[in-house]
Amino acid sequence: MNRTRVIVLCLSFAACLTLCADQNAARRGPNRPVHLLVILIGGADSDPSAEQIAGTAQRGEGNSGLFRLAGDITRERMLPEYFNWNGTRAGKIKDKNPPRSRGIAEFIRAHLQNFPGDRVAIVGNSWGGHTALEVLQQLSDAGEPLAIRLVVFLDASSTGRGPAHPKDLPVCANTAVSYFTHNAFVWGMWHAGARLKNIDLGDPAERFMKQGGPAYDAKFNFQAHVAAEWDENIHNDIQARLLDLLK
């Protein structure tokens, strides 16, 4: 190969690298700051109502407290994405071939491929907490595990889906918080080392129990389980933790 041809090939290769870099920069946006992708996963019967999806529902109306939370955290540099427990999107929970946890894990991988500097958090309620755990397991088992900055389990439950209580927190989760009622059908307190913080909603010292409010300390109270999904105080606490991830 003569010298002239080598020079031409080198220049062509350099031009190709420049084009790829320009395309990636255009895809990510000029000087795009770090964003937080927040994956919110609802429970068994928490598919958002048509009014919620249309934005016409009043604050306490609808089927999904987490969908309302997604709207509350829609702001600069925070990207909420809502999924049902079976991996479907809002209004699609009855799809015949739901993507389940694998579809959510693939969504996270695709986002980080496009925006590798972004951070990720997951919030799962009830059966959505079980799905969140499955997503973490899939991300941990991948050839290149992806770091999840924070996982929030909101009165998570595996009843009817698997073992009653998780044993371990998958390695890809940097930190986790588990808010739990005293209901017999939820995970309750579980021990997974220093990365996991348990918050007992039925303990008055935690200040989520209010006189005349939901009986978070009851052993069989499904209404309290549903109330936790909508509780403004819990939502505010979660929001504060999410905002900390953008500092």
PDB file of C-alpha atoms in Angstrom:
ATOM      1  CA  MET A   1       0.000   0.000   0.000  1.00  0.00           C
ATOM      2  CA  ASN A   2       1.555   3.317  -1.054  1.00  0.00           C
ATOM      3  CA  ARG A   3       1.910   6.301   1.227  1.00  0.00           C
ATOM      4  CA  THR A   4      -0.753   8.382  -0.539  1.00  0.00           C
ATOM      5  CA  ARG A   5      -3.357   5.659  -0.108  1.00  0.00           C
ATOM      6  CA  VAL A   6      -2.513   5.291   3.590  1.00  0.00           C
ATOM      7  CA  ILE A   7      -2.969   9.034   4.079  1.00  0.00           C
ATOM      8  CA  VAL A   8      -6.336   8.953   2.281  1.00  0.00           C
ATOM      9  CA  LEU A   9      -7.545   6.031   4.406  1.00  0.00           C
ATOM     10  CA  CYS A  10      -6.460   7.769   7.612  1.00  0.00           C
ATOM     11  CA  LEU A  11      -8.260  10.951   6.624  1.00  0.00           C
ATOM     12  CA  SER A  12     -11.403   8.972   5.754  1.00  0.00           C
ATOM     13  CA  PHE A  13     -11.298   7.165   9.100  1.00  0.00           C
ATOM     14  CA  ALA A  14     -10.835  10.445  10.959  1.00  0.00           C
ATOM     15  CA  ALA A  15     -13.765  11.973   9.074  1.00  0.00           C
ATOM     16  CA  CYS A  16     -15.919   8.981  10.022  1.00  0.00           C
ATOM     17  CA  LEU A  17     -15.024   9.357  13.697  1.00  0.00           C
ATOM     18  CA  THR A  18     -15.841  13.065  13.554  1.00  0.00           C
ATOM     19  CA  LEU A  19     -19.213  12.347  11.936  1.00  0.00           C
ATOM     20  CA  CYS A  20     -20.071   9.742  14.599  1.00  0.00           C
ATOM     21  CA  ALA A  21     -19.057  12.145  17.357  1.00  0.00           C
ATOM     22  CA  ASP A  22     -21.187  14.894  15.792  1.00  0.00           C
ATOM     23  CA  GLN A  23     -24.171  12.540  15.542  1.00  0.00           C
ATOM     24  CA  ASN A  24     -23.801  11.489  19.185  1.00  0.00           C
ATOM     25  CA  ALA A  25     -23.500  15.115  20.272  1.00  0.00           C
ATOM     26  CA  ALA A  26     -26.624  16.003  18.311  1.00  0.00           C
ATOM     27  CA  ARG A  27     -28.482  13.096  19.873  1.00  0.00           C
ATOM     28  CA  ARG A  28     -27.508  14.114  23.401  1.00  0.00           C
ATOM     29  CA  GLY A  29     -27.875  17.831  22.800  1.00  0.00           C
ATOM     30  CA  PRO A  30     -25.194  20.502  23.183  1.00  0.00           C
ATOM     31  CA  ASN A  31     -23.748  20.558  26.698  1.00  0.00           C
ATOM     32  CA  ARG A  32     -26.629  18.453  27.967  1.00  0.00           C
ATOM     33  CA  PRO A  33     -26.495  18.311  31.787  1.00  0.00           C
ATOM     34  CA  VAL A  34     -26.987  15.140  33.781  1.00  0.00           C
ATOM     35  CA  HIS A  35     -30.651  14.078  33.932  1.00  0.00           C
ATOM     36  CA  LEU A  36     -32.388  11.666  36.282  1.00  0.00           C
ATOM     37  CA  LEU A  37     -34.496   8.964  34.649  1.00  0.00           C
ATOM     38  CA  VAL A  38     -37.185   7.891  37.140  1.00  0.00           C
ATOM     39  CA  ILE A  39     -38.953   4.612  36.388  1.00  0.00           C
ATOM     40  CA  LEU A  40     -42.273   4.383  38.250  1.00  0.00           C
ATOM     41  CA  ILE A  41     -43.982   0.973  38.361  1.00  0.00           C
ATOM     42  CA  GLY A  42     -47.587   0.712  39.541  1.00  0.00           C
ATOM     43  CA  GLY A  43     -49.388  -2.095  41.344  1.00  0.00           C
ATOM     44  CA  ALA A  44     -51.861  -4.780  40.293  1.00  0.00           C
ATOM     45  CA  ASP A  45     -54.914  -2.540  39.770  1.00  0.00           C
ATOM     46  CA  SER A  46     -53.120   0.755  39.320  1.00  0.00           C
ATOM     47  CA  ASP A  47     -53.400   1.316  35.576  1.00  0.00           C
ATOM     48  CA  PRO A  48     -54.035   5.081  35.285  1.00  0.00           C
ATOM     49  CA  SER A  49     -57.569   6.092  34.393  1.00  0.00           C
ATOM     50  CA  ALA A  50     -58.388   7.713  31.063  1.00  0.00           C
ATOM     51  CA  GLU A  51     -58.908  11.002  32.896  1.00  0.00           C
ATOM     52  CA  GLN A  52     -55.474  10.771  34.509  1.00  0.00           C
ATOM     53  CA  ILE A  53     -53.838  10.072  31.167  1.00  0.00           C
ATOM     54  CA  ALA A  54     -55.711  12.988  29.586  1.00  0.00           C
ATOM     55  CA  GLY A  55     -54.739  15.258  32.485  1.00  0.00           C
ATOM     56  CA  THR A  56     -58.360  16.034  33.415  1.00  0.00           C
ATOM     57  CA  ALA A  57     -58.556  14.057  36.686  1.00  0.00           C
ATOM     58  CA  GLN A  58     -58.677  15.925  39.976  1.00  0.00           C
ATOM     59  CA  ARG A  59     -55.756  15.423  42.330  1.00  0.00           C
ATOM     60  CA  GLY A  60     -57.286  12.593  44.359  1.00  0.00           C
ATOM     61  CA  GLU A  61     -59.030  10.898  41.423  1.00  0.00           C
ATOM     62  CA  GLY A  62     -57.916   8.004  39.284  1.00  0.00           C
ATOM     63  CA  ASN A  63     -56.436   4.538  39.636  1.00  0.00           C
ATOM     64  CA  SER A  64     -52.742   5.268  40.069  1.00  0.00           C
ATOM     65  CA  GLY A  65     -51.055   7.253  42.792  1.00  0.00           C
ATOM     66  CA  LEU A  66     -47.685   6.642  41.146  1.00  0.00           C
ATOM     67  CA  PHE A  67     -48.917   8.133  37.881  1.00  0.00           C
ATOM     68  CA  ARG A  68     -49.831  11.254  39.826  1.00  0.00           C
ATOM     69  CA  LEU A  69     -46.347  11.223  41.372  1.00  0.00           C
ATOM     70  CA  ALA A  70     -44.880  10.999  37.872  1.00  0.00           C
ATOM     71  CA  GLY A  71     -46.680  14.227  37.000  1.00  0.00           C
ATOM     72  CA  ASP A  72     -45.485  15.904  40.194  1.00  0.00           C
ATOM     73  CA  ILE A  73     -41.821  15.225  39.454  1.00  0.00           C
ATOM     74  CA  THR A  74     -41.934  16.316  35.826  1.00  0.00           C
ATOM     75  CA  ARG A  75     -39.424  19.114  35.866  1.00  0.00           C
ATOM     76  CA  GLU A  76     -36.104  20.232  34.415  1.00  0.00           C
ATOM     77  CA  ARG A  77     -33.516  17.422  34.369  1.00  0.00           C
ATOM     78  CA  MET A  78     -35.960  14.842  35.774  1.00  0.00           C
ATOM     79  CA  LEU A  79     -37.491  12.345  33.353  1.00  0.00           C
ATOM     80  CA  PRO A  80     -40.360  10.275  34.832  1.00  0.00           C
ATOM     81  CA  GLU A  81     -41.503   7.196  32.904  1.00  0.00           C
ATOM     82  CA  TYR A  82     -44.562   5.261  34.118  1.00  0.00           C
ATOM     83  CA  PHE A  83     -45.061   1.506  33.648  1.00  0.00           C
ATOM     84  CA  ASN A  84     -47.674  -0.910  34.938  1.00  0.00           C
ATOM     85  CA  TRP A  85     -46.479  -3.915  36.946  1.00  0.00           C
ATOM     86  CA  ASN A  86     -46.482  -6.104  33.796  1.00  0.00           C
ATOM     87  CA  GLY A  87     -44.279  -3.696  31.832  1.00  0.00           C
ATOM     88  CA  THR A  88     -47.083  -2.088  29.829  1.00  0.00           C
ATOM     89  CA  ARG A  89     -47.559   1.655  29.547  1.00  0.00           C
ATOM     90  CA  ALA A  90     -50.390   3.712  31.014  1.00  0.00           C
ATOM     91  CA  GLY A  91     -53.765   2.531  29.741  1.00  0.00           C
ATOM     92  CA  LYS A  92     -52.310  -0.678  28.251  1.00  0.00           C
ATOM     93  CA  ILE A  93     -52.332  -3.085  31.194  1.00  0.00           C
ATOM     94  CA  LYS A  94     -54.587  -5.569  29.365  1.00  0.00           C
ATOM     95  CA  ASP A  95     -52.275  -5.975  26.361  1.00  0.00           C
ATOM     96  CA  LYS A  96     -52.053  -9.648  25.383  1.00  0.00           C
ATOM     97  CA  ASN A  97     -48.253  -9.783  25.266  1.00  0.00           C
ATOM     98  CA  PRO A  98     -46.981  -7.496  28.025  1.00  0.00           C
ATOM     99  CA  PRO A  99     -43.208  -6.884  28.048  1.00  0.00           C
ATOM    100  CA  ARG A 100     -43.024  -7.388  31.824  1.00  0.00           C
ATOM    101  CA  SER A 101     -39.837  -6.621  33.746  1.00  0.00           C
ATOM    102  CA  ARG A 102     -37.593  -7.483  30.805  1.00  0.00           C
ATOM    103  CA  GLY A 103     -39.148  -4.701  28.750  1.00  0.00           C
ATOM    104  CA  ILE A 104     -38.510  -2.178  31.526  1.00  0.00           C
ATOM    105  CA  ALA A 105     -34.888  -3.327  31.882  1.00  0.00           C
ATOM    106  CA  GLU A 106     -34.390  -2.953  28.117  1.00  0.00           C
ATOM    107  CA  PHE A 107     -35.880   0.557  28.253  1.00  0.00           C
ATOM    108  CA  ILE A 108     -33.335   1.536  30.918  1.00  0.00           C
ATOM    109  CA  ARG A 109     -30.444   0.040  28.947  1.00  0.00           C
ATOM    110  CA  ALA A 110     -31.517   1.878  25.783  1.00  0.00           C
ATOM    111  CA  HIS A 111     -31.744   5.194  27.637  1.00  0.00           C
ATOM    112  CA  LEU A 112     -28.262   4.832  29.112  1.00  0.00           C
ATOM    113  CA  GLN A 113     -26.855   3.915  25.727  1.00  0.00           C
ATOM    114  CA  ASN A 114     -28.174   7.209  24.376  1.00  0.00           C
ATOM    115  CA  PHE A 115     -27.366   9.216  27.506  1.00  0.00           C
ATOM    116  CA  PRO A 116     -24.580   7.392  29.366  1.00  0.00           C
ATOM    117  CA  GLY A 117     -24.070  10.260  31.807  1.00  0.00           C
ATOM    118  CA  ASP A 118     -27.641  10.152  33.161  1.00  0.00           C
ATOM    119  CA  ARG A 119     -28.636   8.658  36.492  1.00  0.00           C
ATOM    120  CA  VAL A 120     -31.482   6.207  37.108  1.00  0.00           C
ATOM    121  CA  ALA A 121     -33.941   5.683  39.954  1.00  0.00           C
ATOM    122  CA  ILE A 122     -36.813   3.178  40.240  1.00  0.00           C
ATOM    123  CA  VAL A 123     -39.992   3.518  42.323  1.00  0.00           C
ATOM    124  CA  GLY A 124     -42.210   0.442  42.622  1.00  0.00           C
ATOM    125  CA  ASN A 125     -45.518   0.166  44.485  1.00  0.00           C
ATOM    126  CA  SER A 126     -47.131  -3.110  45.634  1.00  0.00           C
ATOM    127  CA  TRP A 127     -46.702  -5.628  42.766  1.00  0.00           C
ATOM    128  CA  GLY A 128     -44.691  -2.899  41.091  1.00  0.00           C
ATOM    129  CA  GLY A 129     -42.140  -3.358  43.860  1.00  0.00           C
ATOM    130  CA  HIS A 130     -41.834  -7.037  42.939  1.00  0.00           C
ATOM    131  CA  THR A 131     -41.382  -6.036  39.296  1.00  0.00           C
ATOM    132  CA  ALA A 132     -38.740  -3.478  40.325  1.00  0.00           C
ATOM    133  CA  LEU A 133     -36.820  -6.256  42.069  1.00  0.00           C
ATOM    134  CA  GLU A 134     -36.975  -8.357  38.887  1.00  0.00           C
ATOM    135  CA  VAL A 135     -35.686  -5.414  36.847  1.00  0.00           C
ATOM    136  CA  LEU A 136     -32.759  -5.043  39.243  1.00  0.00           C
ATOM    137  CA  GLN A 137     -31.966  -8.735  38.960  1.00  0.00           C
ATOM    138  CA  GLN A 138     -31.917  -8.532  35.169  1.00  0.00           C
ATOM    139  CA  LEU A 139     -29.708  -5.450  35.171  1.00  0.00           C
ATOM    140  CA  SER A 140     -27.355  -7.129  37.662  1.00  0.00           C
ATOM    141  CA  ASP A 141     -27.139 -10.356  35.654  1.00  0.00           C
ATOM    142  CA  ALA A 142     -26.298  -8.571  32.401  1.00  0.00           C
ATOM    143  CA  GLY A 143     -22.794  -8.744  30.952  1.00  0.00           C
ATOM    144  CA  GLU A 144     -22.301  -5.109  31.985  1.00  0.00           C
ATOM    145  CA  PRO A 145     -24.372  -4.383  35.135  1.00  0.00           C
ATOM    146  CA  LEU A 146     -25.916  -0.915  35.153  1.00  0.00           C
ATOM    147  CA  ALA A 147     -25.869   1.148  38.325  1.00  0.00           C
ATOM    148  CA  ILE A 148     -29.252   2.229  39.697  1.00  0.00           C
ATOM    149  CA  ARG A 149     -28.718   5.152  42.054  1.00  0.00           C
ATOM    150  CA  LEU A 150     -31.883   4.658  44.142  1.00  0.00           C
ATOM    151  CA  VAL A 151     -34.693   2.112  44.336  1.00  0.00           C
ATOM    152  CA  VAL A 152     -37.845   2.905  46.292  1.00  0.00           C
ATOM    153  CA  PHE A 153     -40.133   0.062  47.325  1.00  0.00           C
ATOM    154  CA  LEU A 154     -43.530   1.456  48.369  1.00  0.00           C
ATOM    155  CA  ASP A 155     -45.356  -1.199  50.398  1.00  0.00           C
ATOM    156  CA  ALA A 156     -44.049  -3.802  47.979  1.00  0.00           C
ATOM    157  CA  SER A 157     -45.770  -7.172  47.732  1.00  0.00           C
ATOM    158  CA  SER A 158     -45.039 -10.487  46.044  1.00  0.00           C
ATOM    159  CA  THR A 159     -48.271 -12.206  47.099  1.00  0.00           C
ATOM    160  CA  GLY A 160     -49.374 -14.458  44.255  1.00  0.00           C
ATOM    161  CA  ARG A 161     -46.177 -13.854  42.271  1.00  0.00           C
ATOM    162  CA  GLY A 162     -43.343 -15.527  44.130  1.00  0.00           C
ATOM    163  CA  PRO A 163     -41.584 -15.840  47.507  1.00  0.00           C
ATOM    164  CA  ALA A 164     -43.267 -13.717  50.158  1.00  0.00           C
ATOM    165  CA  HIS A 165     -40.149 -11.742  51.030  1.00  0.00           C
ATOM    166  CA  PRO A 166     -36.942 -10.915  49.150  1.00  0.00           C
ATOM    167  CA  LYS A 167     -33.670 -12.017  50.667  1.00  0.00           C
ATOM    168  CA  ASP A 168     -31.109  -9.886  48.901  1.00  0.00           C
ATOM    169  CA  LEU A 169     -30.858  -6.499  47.219  1.00  0.00           C
ATOM    170  CA  PRO A 170     -29.358  -6.988  43.740  1.00  0.00           C
ATOM    171  CA  VAL A 171     -25.848  -5.615  43.341  1.00  0.00           C
ATOM    172  CA  CYS A 172     -26.750  -2.954  40.745  1.00  0.00           C
ATOM    173  CA  ALA A 173     -28.742  -0.952  43.331  1.00  0.00           C
ATOM    174  CA  ASN A 174     -26.555   1.648  45.024  1.00  0.00           C
ATOM    175  CA  THR A 175     -29.152   2.459  47.670  1.00  0.00           C
ATOM    176  CA  ALA A 176     -32.751   1.479  48.403  1.00  0.00           C
ATOM    177  CA  VAL A 177     -35.606   2.606  50.622  1.00  0.00           C
ATOM    178  CA  SER A 178     -38.521   0.390  51.617  1.00  0.00           C
ATOM    179  CA  TYR A 179     -41.665   2.043  53.001  1.00  0.00           C
ATOM    180  CA  PHE A 180     -43.939  -0.602  54.482  1.00  0.00           C
ATOM    181  CA  THR A 181     -47.242  -1.018  56.295  1.00  0.00           C
ATOM    182  CA  HIS A 182     -47.939  -3.829  58.781  1.00  0.00           C
ATOM    183  CA  ASN A 183     -50.211  -5.689  56.358  1.00  0.00           C
ATOM    184  CA  ALA A 184     -49.561  -9.436  56.283  1.00  0.00           C
ATOM    185  CA  PHE A 185     -49.540  -9.579  52.475  1.00  0.00           C
ATOM    186  CA  VAL A 186     -46.639  -7.120  51.905  1.00  0.00           C
ATOM    187  CA  TRP A 187     -42.906  -7.554  52.351  1.00  0.00           C
ATOM    188  CA  GLY A 188     -42.676  -5.634  55.591  1.00  0.00           C
ATOM    189  CA  MET A 189     -39.220  -5.098  57.032  1.00  0.00           C
ATOM    190  CA  TRP A 190     -36.421  -6.975  55.318  1.00  0.00           C
ATOM    191  CA  HIS A 191     -32.710  -7.022  55.900  1.00  0.00           C
ATOM    192  CA  ALA A 192     -30.326  -6.486  53.010  1.00  0.00           C
ATOM    193  CA  GLY A 193     -27.410  -4.673  54.571  1.00  0.00           C
ATOM    194  CA  ALA A 194     -26.406  -1.033  54.749  1.00  0.00           C
ATOM    195  CA  ARG A 195     -27.663  -0.188  51.237  1.00  0.00           C
ATOM    196  CA  LEU A 196     -31.308  -0.654  52.306  1.00  0.00           C
ATOM    197  CA  LYS A 197     -33.212   1.671  54.621  1.00  0.00           C
ATOM    198  CA  ASN A 198     -36.528   0.419  56.065  1.00  0.00           C
ATOM    199  CA  ILE A 199     -39.233   2.965  56.909  1.00  0.00           C
ATOM    200  CA  ASP A 200     -42.078   1.610  59.039  1.00  0.00           C
ATOM    201  CA  LEU A 201     -45.208   3.526  58.050  1.00  0.00           C
ATOM    202  CA  GLY A 202     -47.005   2.064  61.075  1.00  0.00           C
ATOM    203  CA  ASP A 203     -44.494   3.521  63.524  1.00  0.00           C
ATOM    204  CA  PRO A 204     -45.718   6.914  64.831  1.00  0.00           C
ATOM    205  CA  ALA A 205     -42.094   7.997  65.231  1.00  0.00           C
ATOM    206  CA  GLU A 206     -41.759   8.051  61.440  1.00  0.00           C
ATOM    207  CA  ARG A 207     -44.572  10.649  61.308  1.00  0.00           C
ATOM    208  CA  PHE A 208     -46.566   9.046  58.494  1.00  0.00           C
ATOM    209  CA  MET A 209     -49.282   7.780  60.844  1.00  0.00           C
ATOM    210  CA  LYS A 210     -51.859  10.510  61.409  1.00  0.00           C
ATOM    211  CA  GLN A 211     -54.824  10.504  63.785  1.00  0.00           C
ATOM    212  CA  GLY A 212     -57.871   9.581  61.738  1.00  0.00           C
ATOM    213  CA  GLY A 213     -55.640   8.633  58.801  1.00  0.00           C
ATOM    214  CA  PRO A 214     -54.862   5.258  57.217  1.00  0.00           C
ATOM    215  CA  ALA A 215     -54.213   2.411  59.655  1.00  0.00           C
ATOM    216  CA  TYR A 216     -50.708   1.629  58.495  1.00  0.00           C
ATOM    217  CA  ASP A 217     -50.177  -0.413  61.671  1.00  0.00           C
ATOM    218  CA  ALA A 218     -53.065  -2.848  60.975  1.00  0.00           C
ATOM    219  CA  LYS A 219     -52.301  -6.435  60.001  1.00  0.00           C
ATOM    220  CA  PHE A 220     -55.175  -6.776  57.521  1.00  0.00           C
ATOM    221  CA  ASN A 221     -56.197  -3.449  56.032  1.00  0.00           C
ATOM    222  CA  PHE A 222     -56.135  -3.303  52.252  1.00  0.00           C
ATOM    223  CA  GLN A 223     -57.396   0.290  52.301  1.00  0.00           C
ATOM    224  CA  ALA A 224     -54.230   1.331  54.137  1.00  0.00           C
ATOM    225  CA  HIS A 225     -52.157  -0.454  51.506  1.00  0.00           C
ATOM    226  CA  VAL A 226     -53.915   1.534  48.756  1.00  0.00           C
ATOM    227  CA  ALA A 227     -53.669   4.757  50.757  1.00  0.00           C
ATOM    228  CA  ALA A 228     -49.873   4.459  50.910  1.00  0.00           C
ATOM    229  CA  GLU A 229     -49.757   4.716  47.110  1.00  0.00           C
ATOM    230  CA  TRP A 230     -51.482   8.104  47.260  1.00  0.00           C
ATOM    231  CA  ASP A 231     -50.071   9.506  50.513  1.00  0.00           C
ATOM    232  CA  GLU A 232     -48.814  13.055  49.903  1.00  0.00           C
ATOM    233  CA  ASN A 233     -46.354  12.855  52.800  1.00  0.00           C
ATOM    234  CA  ILE A 234     -44.771   9.695  51.430  1.00  0.00           C
ATOM    235  CA  HIS A 235     -44.646  11.217  47.958  1.00  0.00           C
ATOM    236  CA  ASN A 236     -42.930  14.329  49.328  1.00  0.00           C
ATOM    237  CA  ASP A 237     -40.345  12.172  51.067  1.00  0.00           C
ATOM    238  CA  ILE A 238     -39.691  10.244  47.861  1.00  0.00           C
ATOM    239  CA  GLN A 239     -39.408  13.462  45.856  1.00  0.00           C
ATOM    240  CA  ALA A 240     -36.797  14.820  48.259  1.00  0.00           C
ATOM    241  CA  ARG A 241     -34.717  11.677  47.839  1.00  0.00           C
ATOM    242  CA  LEU A 242     -34.968  11.895  44.061  1.00  0.00           C
ATOM    243  CA  LEU A 243     -33.935  15.543  44.015  1.00  0.00           C
ATOM    244  CA  ASP A 244     -30.863  14.669  46.083  1.00  0.00           C
ATOM    245  CA  LEU A 245     -29.687  12.492  43.184  1.00  0.00           C
ATOM    246  CA  LEU A 246     -29.405  15.555  40.943  1.00  0.00           C
ATOM    247  CA  LYS A 247     -27.151  17.501  43.300  1.00  0.00           C
TER     248      LYS A 247
END
